[in-house]
Short mmCIF file of C-alpha atoms in Angstrom, two decimals:
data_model
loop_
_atom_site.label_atom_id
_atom_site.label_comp_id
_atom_site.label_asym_id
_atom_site.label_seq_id
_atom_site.Cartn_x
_atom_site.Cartn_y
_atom_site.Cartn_z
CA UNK A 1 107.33 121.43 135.84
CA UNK A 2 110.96 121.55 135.29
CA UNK A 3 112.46 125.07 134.71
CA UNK A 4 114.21 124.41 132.15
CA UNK A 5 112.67 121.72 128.96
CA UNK A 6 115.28 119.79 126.98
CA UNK A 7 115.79 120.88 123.25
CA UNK A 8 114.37 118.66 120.57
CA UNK A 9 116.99 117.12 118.61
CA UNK A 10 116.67 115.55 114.59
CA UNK A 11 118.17 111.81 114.58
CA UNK A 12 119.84 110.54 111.07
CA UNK A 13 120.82 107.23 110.98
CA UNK A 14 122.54 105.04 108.37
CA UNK A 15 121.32 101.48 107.63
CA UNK A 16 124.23 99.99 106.54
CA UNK A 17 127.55 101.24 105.49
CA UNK A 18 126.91 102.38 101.48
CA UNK A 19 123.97 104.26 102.45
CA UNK A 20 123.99 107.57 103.26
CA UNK A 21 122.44 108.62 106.65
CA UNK A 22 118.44 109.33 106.38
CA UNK A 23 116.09 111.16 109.02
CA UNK A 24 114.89 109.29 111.11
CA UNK A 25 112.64 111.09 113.79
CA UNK A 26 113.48 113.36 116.87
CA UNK A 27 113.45 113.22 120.23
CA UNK A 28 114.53 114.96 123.32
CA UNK A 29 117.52 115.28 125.08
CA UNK A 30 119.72 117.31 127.49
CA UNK A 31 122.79 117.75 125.31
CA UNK A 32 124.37 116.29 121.71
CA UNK A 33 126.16 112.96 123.69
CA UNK A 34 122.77 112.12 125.23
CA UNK A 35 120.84 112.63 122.48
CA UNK A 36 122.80 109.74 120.42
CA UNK A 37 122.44 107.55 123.75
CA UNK A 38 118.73 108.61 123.38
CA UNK A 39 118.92 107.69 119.78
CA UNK A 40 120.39 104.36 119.84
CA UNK A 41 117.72 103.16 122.54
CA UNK A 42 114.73 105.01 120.60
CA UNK A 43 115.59 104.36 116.91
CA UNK A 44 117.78 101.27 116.95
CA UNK A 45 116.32 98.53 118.71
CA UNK A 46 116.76 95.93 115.82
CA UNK A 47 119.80 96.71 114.12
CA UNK A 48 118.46 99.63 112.07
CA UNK A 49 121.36 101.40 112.18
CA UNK A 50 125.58 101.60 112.15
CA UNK A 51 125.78 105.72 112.48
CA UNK A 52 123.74 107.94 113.90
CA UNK A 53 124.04 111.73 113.56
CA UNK A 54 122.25 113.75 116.20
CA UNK A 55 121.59 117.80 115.61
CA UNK A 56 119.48 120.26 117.67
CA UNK A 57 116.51 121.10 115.53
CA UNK A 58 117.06 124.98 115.83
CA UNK A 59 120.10 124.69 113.60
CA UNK A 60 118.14 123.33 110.42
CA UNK A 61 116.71 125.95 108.15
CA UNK A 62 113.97 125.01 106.12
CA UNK A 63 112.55 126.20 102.91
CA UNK A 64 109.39 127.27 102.78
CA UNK A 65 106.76 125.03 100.91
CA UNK A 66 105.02 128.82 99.95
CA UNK A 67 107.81 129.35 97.99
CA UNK A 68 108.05 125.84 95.77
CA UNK A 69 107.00 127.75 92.89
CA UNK A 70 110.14 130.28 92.25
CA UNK A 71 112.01 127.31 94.19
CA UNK A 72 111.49 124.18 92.00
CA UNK A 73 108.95 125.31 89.05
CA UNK A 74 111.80 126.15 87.10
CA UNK A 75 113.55 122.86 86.51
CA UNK A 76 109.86 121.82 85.18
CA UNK A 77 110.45 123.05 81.85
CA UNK A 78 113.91 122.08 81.33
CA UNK A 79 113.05 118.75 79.71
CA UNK A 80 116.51 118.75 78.11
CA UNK A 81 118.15 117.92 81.26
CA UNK A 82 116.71 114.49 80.88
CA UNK A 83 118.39 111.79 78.16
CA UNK A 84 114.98 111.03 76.49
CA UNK A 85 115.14 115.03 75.43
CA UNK A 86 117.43 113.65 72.72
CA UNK A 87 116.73 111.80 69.47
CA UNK A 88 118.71 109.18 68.71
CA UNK A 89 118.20 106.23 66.05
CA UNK A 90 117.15 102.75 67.12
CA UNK A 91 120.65 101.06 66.31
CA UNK A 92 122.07 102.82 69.00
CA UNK A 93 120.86 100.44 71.70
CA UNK A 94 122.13 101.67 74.99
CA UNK A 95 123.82 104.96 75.39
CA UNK B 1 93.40 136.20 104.61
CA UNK B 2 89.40 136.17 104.11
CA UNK B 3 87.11 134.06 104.18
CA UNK B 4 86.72 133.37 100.22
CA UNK B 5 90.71 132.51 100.14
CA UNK B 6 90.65 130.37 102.99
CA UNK B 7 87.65 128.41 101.61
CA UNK B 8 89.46 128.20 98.36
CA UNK B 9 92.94 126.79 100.27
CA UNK B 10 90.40 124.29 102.40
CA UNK B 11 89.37 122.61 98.79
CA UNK B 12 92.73 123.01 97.49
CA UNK B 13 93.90 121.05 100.39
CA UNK B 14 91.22 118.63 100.59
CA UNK B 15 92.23 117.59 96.87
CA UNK B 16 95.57 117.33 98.05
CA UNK B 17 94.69 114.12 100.02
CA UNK B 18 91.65 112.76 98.04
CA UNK B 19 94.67 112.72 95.26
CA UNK B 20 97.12 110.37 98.30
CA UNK B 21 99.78 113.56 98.41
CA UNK B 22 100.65 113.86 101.61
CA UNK B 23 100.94 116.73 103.79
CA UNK B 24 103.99 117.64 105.90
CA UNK B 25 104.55 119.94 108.58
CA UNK B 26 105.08 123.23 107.11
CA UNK B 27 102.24 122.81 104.09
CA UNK B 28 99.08 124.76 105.13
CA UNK B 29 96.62 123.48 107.05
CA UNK B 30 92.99 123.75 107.90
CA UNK B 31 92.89 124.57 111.83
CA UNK B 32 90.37 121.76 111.98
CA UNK B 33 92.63 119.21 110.44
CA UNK B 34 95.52 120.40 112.69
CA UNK B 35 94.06 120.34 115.89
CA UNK B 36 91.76 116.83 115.39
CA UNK B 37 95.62 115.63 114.38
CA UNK B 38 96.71 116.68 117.54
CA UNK B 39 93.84 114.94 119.40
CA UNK B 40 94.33 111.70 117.54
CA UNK B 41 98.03 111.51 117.45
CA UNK B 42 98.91 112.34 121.19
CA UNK B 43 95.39 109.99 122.02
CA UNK B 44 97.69 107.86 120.39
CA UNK B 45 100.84 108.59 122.22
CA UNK B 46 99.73 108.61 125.64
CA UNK B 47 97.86 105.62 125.30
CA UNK B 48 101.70 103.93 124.70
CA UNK B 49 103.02 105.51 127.81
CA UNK B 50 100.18 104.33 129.60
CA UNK B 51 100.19 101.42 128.39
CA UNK B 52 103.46 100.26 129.76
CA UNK B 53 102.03 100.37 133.09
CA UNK B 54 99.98 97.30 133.76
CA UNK B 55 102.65 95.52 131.58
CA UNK B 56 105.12 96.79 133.70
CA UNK B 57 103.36 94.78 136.96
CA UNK B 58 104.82 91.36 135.58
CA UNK B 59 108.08 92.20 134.65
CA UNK B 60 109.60 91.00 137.89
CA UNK B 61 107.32 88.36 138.53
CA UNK B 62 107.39 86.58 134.76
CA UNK B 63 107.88 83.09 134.82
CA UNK B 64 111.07 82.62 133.40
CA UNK B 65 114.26 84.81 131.93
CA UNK B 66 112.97 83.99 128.03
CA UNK B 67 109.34 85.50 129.40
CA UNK B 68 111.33 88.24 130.75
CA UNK B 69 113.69 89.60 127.80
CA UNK B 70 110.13 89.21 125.85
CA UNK B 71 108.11 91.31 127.75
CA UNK B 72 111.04 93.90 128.77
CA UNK B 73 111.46 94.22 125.24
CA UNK B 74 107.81 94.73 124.46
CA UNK B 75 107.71 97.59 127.24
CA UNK B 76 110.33 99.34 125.62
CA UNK B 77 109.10 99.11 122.63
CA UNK B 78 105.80 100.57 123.78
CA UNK B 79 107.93 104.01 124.98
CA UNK B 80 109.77 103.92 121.90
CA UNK B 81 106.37 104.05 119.99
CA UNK B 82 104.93 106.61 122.67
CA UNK B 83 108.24 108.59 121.90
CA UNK B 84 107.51 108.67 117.46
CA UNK B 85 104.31 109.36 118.25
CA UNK B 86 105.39 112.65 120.38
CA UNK B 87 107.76 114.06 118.07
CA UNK B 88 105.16 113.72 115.46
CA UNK B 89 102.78 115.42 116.78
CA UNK B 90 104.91 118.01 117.77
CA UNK B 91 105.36 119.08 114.21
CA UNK B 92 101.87 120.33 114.40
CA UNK B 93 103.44 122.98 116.56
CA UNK B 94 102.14 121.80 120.07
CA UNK B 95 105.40 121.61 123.13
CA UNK B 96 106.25 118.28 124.79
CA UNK B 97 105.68 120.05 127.54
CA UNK B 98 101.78 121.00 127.07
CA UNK B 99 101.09 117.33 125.49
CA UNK B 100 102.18 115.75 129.05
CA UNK B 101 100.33 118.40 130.82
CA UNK B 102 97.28 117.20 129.09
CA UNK B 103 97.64 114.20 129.75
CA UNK B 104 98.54 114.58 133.38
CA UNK B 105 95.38 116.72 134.09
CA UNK B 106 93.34 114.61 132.32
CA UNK B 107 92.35 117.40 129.44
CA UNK B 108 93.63 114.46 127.12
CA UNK B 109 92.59 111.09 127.01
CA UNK B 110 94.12 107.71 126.54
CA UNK B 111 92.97 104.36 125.58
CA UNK B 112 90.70 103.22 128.01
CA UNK B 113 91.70 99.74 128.17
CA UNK B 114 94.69 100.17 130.24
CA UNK B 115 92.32 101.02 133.23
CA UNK B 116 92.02 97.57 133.58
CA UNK B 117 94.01 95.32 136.46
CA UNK B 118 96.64 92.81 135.30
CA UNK B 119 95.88 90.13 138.17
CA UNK B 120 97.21 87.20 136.99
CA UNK B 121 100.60 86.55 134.56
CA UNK B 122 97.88 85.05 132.06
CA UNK B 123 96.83 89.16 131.54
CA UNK B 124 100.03 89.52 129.79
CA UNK B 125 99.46 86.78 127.21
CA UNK B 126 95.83 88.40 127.24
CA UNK B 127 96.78 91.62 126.64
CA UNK B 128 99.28 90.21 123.71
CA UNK B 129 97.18 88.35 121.91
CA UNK B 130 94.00 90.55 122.29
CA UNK B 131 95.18 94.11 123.14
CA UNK B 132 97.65 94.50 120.64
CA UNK B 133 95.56 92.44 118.08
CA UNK B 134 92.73 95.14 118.20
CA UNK B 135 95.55 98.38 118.45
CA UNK B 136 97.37 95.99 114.77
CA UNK B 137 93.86 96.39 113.50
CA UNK B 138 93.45 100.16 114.35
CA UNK B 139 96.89 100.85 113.15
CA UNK B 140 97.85 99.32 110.31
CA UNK B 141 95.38 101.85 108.16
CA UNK B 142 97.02 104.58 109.70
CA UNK B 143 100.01 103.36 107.79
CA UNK B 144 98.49 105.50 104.59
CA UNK B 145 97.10 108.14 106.66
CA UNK B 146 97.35 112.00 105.21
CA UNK B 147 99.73 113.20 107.82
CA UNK B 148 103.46 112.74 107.08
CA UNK B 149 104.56 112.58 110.29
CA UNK B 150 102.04 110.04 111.45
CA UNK B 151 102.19 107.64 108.42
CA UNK B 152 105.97 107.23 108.88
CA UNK B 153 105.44 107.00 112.68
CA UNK B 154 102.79 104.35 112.32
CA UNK B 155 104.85 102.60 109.76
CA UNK B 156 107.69 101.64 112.13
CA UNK B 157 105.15 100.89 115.37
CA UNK B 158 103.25 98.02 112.78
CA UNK B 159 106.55 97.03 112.11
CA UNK B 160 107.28 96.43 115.48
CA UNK B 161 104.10 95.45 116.97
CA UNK B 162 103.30 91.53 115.13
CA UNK B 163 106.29 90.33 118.10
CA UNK B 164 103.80 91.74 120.88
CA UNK B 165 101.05 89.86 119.39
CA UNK B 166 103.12 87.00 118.84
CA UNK B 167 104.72 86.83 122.21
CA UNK B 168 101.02 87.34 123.97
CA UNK B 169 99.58 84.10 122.05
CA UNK B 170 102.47 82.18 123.02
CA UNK B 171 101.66 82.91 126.65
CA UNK B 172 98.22 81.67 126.14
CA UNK B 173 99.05 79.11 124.01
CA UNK B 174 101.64 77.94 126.98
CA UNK B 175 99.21 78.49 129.45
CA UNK B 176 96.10 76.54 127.68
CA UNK B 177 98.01 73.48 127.03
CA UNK B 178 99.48 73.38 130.66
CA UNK B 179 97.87 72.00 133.66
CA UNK B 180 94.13 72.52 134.83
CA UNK B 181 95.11 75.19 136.48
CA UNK B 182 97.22 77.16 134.23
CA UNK B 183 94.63 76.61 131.76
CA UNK B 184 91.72 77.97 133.99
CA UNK B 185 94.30 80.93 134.43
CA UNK B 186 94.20 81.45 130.33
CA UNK B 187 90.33 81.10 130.25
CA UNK B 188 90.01 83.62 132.98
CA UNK B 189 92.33 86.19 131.22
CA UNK B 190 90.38 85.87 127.85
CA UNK B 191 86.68 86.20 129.99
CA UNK B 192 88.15 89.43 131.76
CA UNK B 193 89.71 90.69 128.20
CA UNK B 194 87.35 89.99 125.60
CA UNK B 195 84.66 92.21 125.76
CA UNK B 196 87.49 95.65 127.23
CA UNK B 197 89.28 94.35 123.69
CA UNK B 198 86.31 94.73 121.13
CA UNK B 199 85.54 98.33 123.17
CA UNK B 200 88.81 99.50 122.36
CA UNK B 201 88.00 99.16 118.90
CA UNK B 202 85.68 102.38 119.57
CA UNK B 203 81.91 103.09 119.81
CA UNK B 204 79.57 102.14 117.44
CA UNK B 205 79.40 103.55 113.95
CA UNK B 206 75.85 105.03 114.79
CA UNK B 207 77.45 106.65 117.85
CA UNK B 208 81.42 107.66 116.40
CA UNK B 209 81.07 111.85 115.91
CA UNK B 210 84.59 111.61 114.71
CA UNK B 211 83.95 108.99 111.72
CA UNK B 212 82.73 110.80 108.36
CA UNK B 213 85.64 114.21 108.74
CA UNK B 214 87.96 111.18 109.57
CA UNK B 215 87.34 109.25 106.53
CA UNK B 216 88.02 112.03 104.50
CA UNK B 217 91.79 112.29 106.14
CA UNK B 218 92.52 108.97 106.48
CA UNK B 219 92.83 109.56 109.69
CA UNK B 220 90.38 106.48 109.38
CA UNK B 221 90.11 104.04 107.37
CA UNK B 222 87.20 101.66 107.70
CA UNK B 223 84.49 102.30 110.39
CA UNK B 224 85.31 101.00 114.43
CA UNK B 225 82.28 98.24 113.42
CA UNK B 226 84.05 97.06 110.26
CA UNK B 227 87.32 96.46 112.72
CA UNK B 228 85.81 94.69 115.08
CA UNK B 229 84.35 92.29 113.00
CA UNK B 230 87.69 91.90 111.58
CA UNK B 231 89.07 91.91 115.06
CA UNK B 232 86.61 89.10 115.91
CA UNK B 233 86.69 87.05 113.02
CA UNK B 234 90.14 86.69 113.12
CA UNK B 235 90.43 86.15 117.01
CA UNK B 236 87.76 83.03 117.19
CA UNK B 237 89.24 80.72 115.06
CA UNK B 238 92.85 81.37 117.32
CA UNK B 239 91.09 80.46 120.43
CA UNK B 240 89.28 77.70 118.86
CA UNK B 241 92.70 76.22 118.22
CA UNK B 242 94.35 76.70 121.73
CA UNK B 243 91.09 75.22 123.79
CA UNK B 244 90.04 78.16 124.74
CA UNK B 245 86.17 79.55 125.08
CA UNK B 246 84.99 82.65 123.88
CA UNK B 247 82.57 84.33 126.46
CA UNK B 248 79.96 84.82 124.64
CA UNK B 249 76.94 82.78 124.71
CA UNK B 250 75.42 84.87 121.25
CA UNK B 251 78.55 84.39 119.18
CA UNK B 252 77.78 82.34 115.79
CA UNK B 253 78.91 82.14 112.70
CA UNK B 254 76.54 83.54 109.96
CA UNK B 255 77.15 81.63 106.82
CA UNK B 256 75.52 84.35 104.85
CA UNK B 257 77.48 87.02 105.97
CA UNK B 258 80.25 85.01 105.79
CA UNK B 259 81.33 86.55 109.26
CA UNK B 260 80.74 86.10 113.56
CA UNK B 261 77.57 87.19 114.79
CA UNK B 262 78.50 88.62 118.28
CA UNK B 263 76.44 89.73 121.38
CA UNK B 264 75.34 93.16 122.95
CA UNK B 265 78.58 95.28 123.85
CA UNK B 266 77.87 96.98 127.60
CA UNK B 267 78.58 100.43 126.46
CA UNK B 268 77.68 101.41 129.57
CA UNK B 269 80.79 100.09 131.20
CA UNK B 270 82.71 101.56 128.32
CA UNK B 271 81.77 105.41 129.01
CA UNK B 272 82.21 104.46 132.67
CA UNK B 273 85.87 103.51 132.22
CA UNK B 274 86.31 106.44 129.76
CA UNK B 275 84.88 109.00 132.51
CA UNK B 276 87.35 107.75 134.73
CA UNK B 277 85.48 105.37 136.73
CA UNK B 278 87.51 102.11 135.61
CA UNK B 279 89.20 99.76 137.99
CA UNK B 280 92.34 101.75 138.04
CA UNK B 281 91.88 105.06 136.58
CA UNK B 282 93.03 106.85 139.50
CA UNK B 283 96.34 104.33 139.75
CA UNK B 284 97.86 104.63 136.79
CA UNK B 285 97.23 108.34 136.73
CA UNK B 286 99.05 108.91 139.81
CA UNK B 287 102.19 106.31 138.60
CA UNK B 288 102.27 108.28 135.59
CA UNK B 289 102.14 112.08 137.00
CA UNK B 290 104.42 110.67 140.13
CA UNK B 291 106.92 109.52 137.59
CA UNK B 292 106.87 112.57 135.92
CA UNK B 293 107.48 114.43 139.17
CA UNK B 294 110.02 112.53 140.65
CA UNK B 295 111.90 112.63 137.31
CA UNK B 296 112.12 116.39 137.35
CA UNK B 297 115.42 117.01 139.57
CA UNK B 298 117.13 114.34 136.96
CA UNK B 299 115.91 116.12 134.21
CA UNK B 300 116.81 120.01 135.92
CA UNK B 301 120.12 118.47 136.72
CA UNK B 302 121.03 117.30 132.93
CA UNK B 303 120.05 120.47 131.73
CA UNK B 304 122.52 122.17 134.16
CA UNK B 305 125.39 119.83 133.24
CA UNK B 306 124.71 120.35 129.64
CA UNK B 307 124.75 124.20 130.03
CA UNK B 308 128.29 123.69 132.29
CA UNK B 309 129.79 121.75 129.49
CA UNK B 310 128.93 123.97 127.00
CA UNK B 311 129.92 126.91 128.75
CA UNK B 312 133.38 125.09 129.27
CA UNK B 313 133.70 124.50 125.91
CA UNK B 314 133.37 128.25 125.18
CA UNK B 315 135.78 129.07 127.31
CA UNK B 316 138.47 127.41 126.16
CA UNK B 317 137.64 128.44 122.37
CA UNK B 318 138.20 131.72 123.43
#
């Protein structure tokens, strides 16, 4: 067993330029500049990707899905933050 | 928590997936569902790594460069799966480190059909066409599975994986229309590969413990009998059309059924092989835990050059 195990790293890669970067897996790796070698051989094989962004999984913080109520319940009744809250007559085609 | 609120998050959860929500890493889980995730998914995983080494065999010896690039490419596509596969299941809170161990002391298992020799180049157009047809047929259910993780893991592996088949039934295809004795070399591969290939598909119904809690997940889809008839319906016809023989005196097709009628499976050789009493059991356990080992001072020495970086970097911040 090696004494030390490499950190597990989050790999976000963009498609195409226009898109934004998504999540893409993780993987393993000794340090940031190895991780996007890592990253290129693991997640872009066949041109998936013109970006990658590499970062050590300890540095994310996560909500908690035990706290989605108080988190995102409260949008649920705010049905006037959505156009088809609003009555408008059938002349008015597109707005 | 008692046992009255756990029971009431179990049907809660089961809901969950009889509803298709899926369930990421940091939703609660039953410990049932977490650890027969673990089992399945690093099964899975190993069974990839593994499975790179009797591929591996030919990779100097293939016949020419394009047969080369092909099956280099299908290698490294195999770690590249055995890699989503880890970092999945690691979100079930299980270490890289404890997944190899298992599998290097043999507390985990992997697919048994890489205890099999690759003798002849023909095994890799064998192992193509057949091998990776039966793991398309086990995998591309998982695609929906309840896990997260896993569904977007197996997503991008069945993306990947038609070119293995592809490349595999070229070989054979090559091979079958070549001389007498290339196509005796095909035939050969098939005999050797066929029956290994519908055992992969797993035991029979009557004898899968894992099936009905399975279901349930989606961890399974359709019973290992169901895929095999799939599996050998679909495979016939393909060797019917390159020359080749299926070995099996019993197989027929059964108008009524509208499917193969196949002969008796030697289950027997199956546990064998699965206690680790196959061919090469014992070989491709020590090339994987040798690899392993003789990685380590590469992988202590990274670690020590990231560290000196780092602590470079500090330095001159401050």
């Amino acid at each position: 067993m090696s004494k030390k195990n490499w950190p597990i790293w989050e790999i976000f890669v963009r498609s195409k330029n226009g898109l934004e970067h998504r999540h893409f897996g993780s993987l393993h790796a000794a340090d940031a500049e190895m991780a996007l070698e890592n990253a290129r051989d693991v997640y872009t094989r066949r041109n998936e990707g013109v970006s990658i962004w590499v970062i050590e999984s300890k540095n994310i913080t996560a909500s908690n899905p035990d706290n989605n109520g108080e988190l995102f319940e409260p949008a649920q009744d705010k049905v006037y933050r959505h156009p088809t809250f609003y009555d408008l007559p059938d002349e008015v085609k597109h707005m | 928590m008692s046992k009255e609120q756990i029971k009431n998050l179990e049907t809660q959860f089961e809901a969950r997936i009889a509803r298709d929500e899926k369930i990421e890493p940091k939703d609660w889980m039953p410990e049932k569902y977490r650890k027969t995730h673990i089992r399945q998914m690093s099964q899975h995983a190993h069974s990839e790594i593994v499975g790179m080494l009797p591929e591996s065999n030919w990779i100097t010896r293939a016949p020419s460069l394009r047969r080369k690039v092909a099956l280099l490419a299908k290698v490294q596509d195999e770690a590249g799966h055995g890699l989503y596969l880890y970092s999945a299941t690691e979100t079930l809170g299980i270490s890289r480190e404890e997944l190899y161990n298992q599998l290097h002391t043999g507390a985990a298992k992997y697919s048994s059909i890489f205890n099999y020799p690759t003798v002849t180049w023909a095994d890799m157009g064998a192992i193509g066409w057949l091998v990776d047809g039966a793991a398309i047929i086990n995998q591309v259910p998982l695609c929906s599975t309840s896990y997260g993780p896993y569904s977007r893991a197996m997503v991008r592996v069945c993306k990947e994986e038609s070119f293995h088949q592809r490349q595999g039934y070229e070989i054979m295809m090559k091979l079958a229309n070549g001389t007498i004795e290339q196509k005796d070399l095909a035939q050969d591969a098939l005999n050797r590969w066929w029956w290994p290939s519908l055992m992969m598909l797993g035991p029979t119904d009557a004898e899968s413990i894992h099936t009905e809690q399975s279901m349930k997940w989606k961890l399974k889809r359709k019973s290992n009998d169901d895929l095999r008839q799939q599996f050998i319906d679909q495979t016939v016809p393909q060797a019917e059309l390159i020359g080749l023989t299926i070995p099996d005196p019993d197989l027929k097709w059964n108008d009524e059924r509208g499917s193969y009628d196949y002969g008796k499976i030697n289950w027997e050789e199956f546990w064998q092989v699965v206690k680790g009493h196959g061919p090469c059991n014992k070989e491709r356990m020590r090339a994987r835990v040798g690899a392993w080992e003789e990685g380590e001072w590469v992988r202590d020495a990274a670690m020590a050059y990231a560290e000196k970086k780092q602590e470079r970097k500090e330095k001159k911040v401050v």
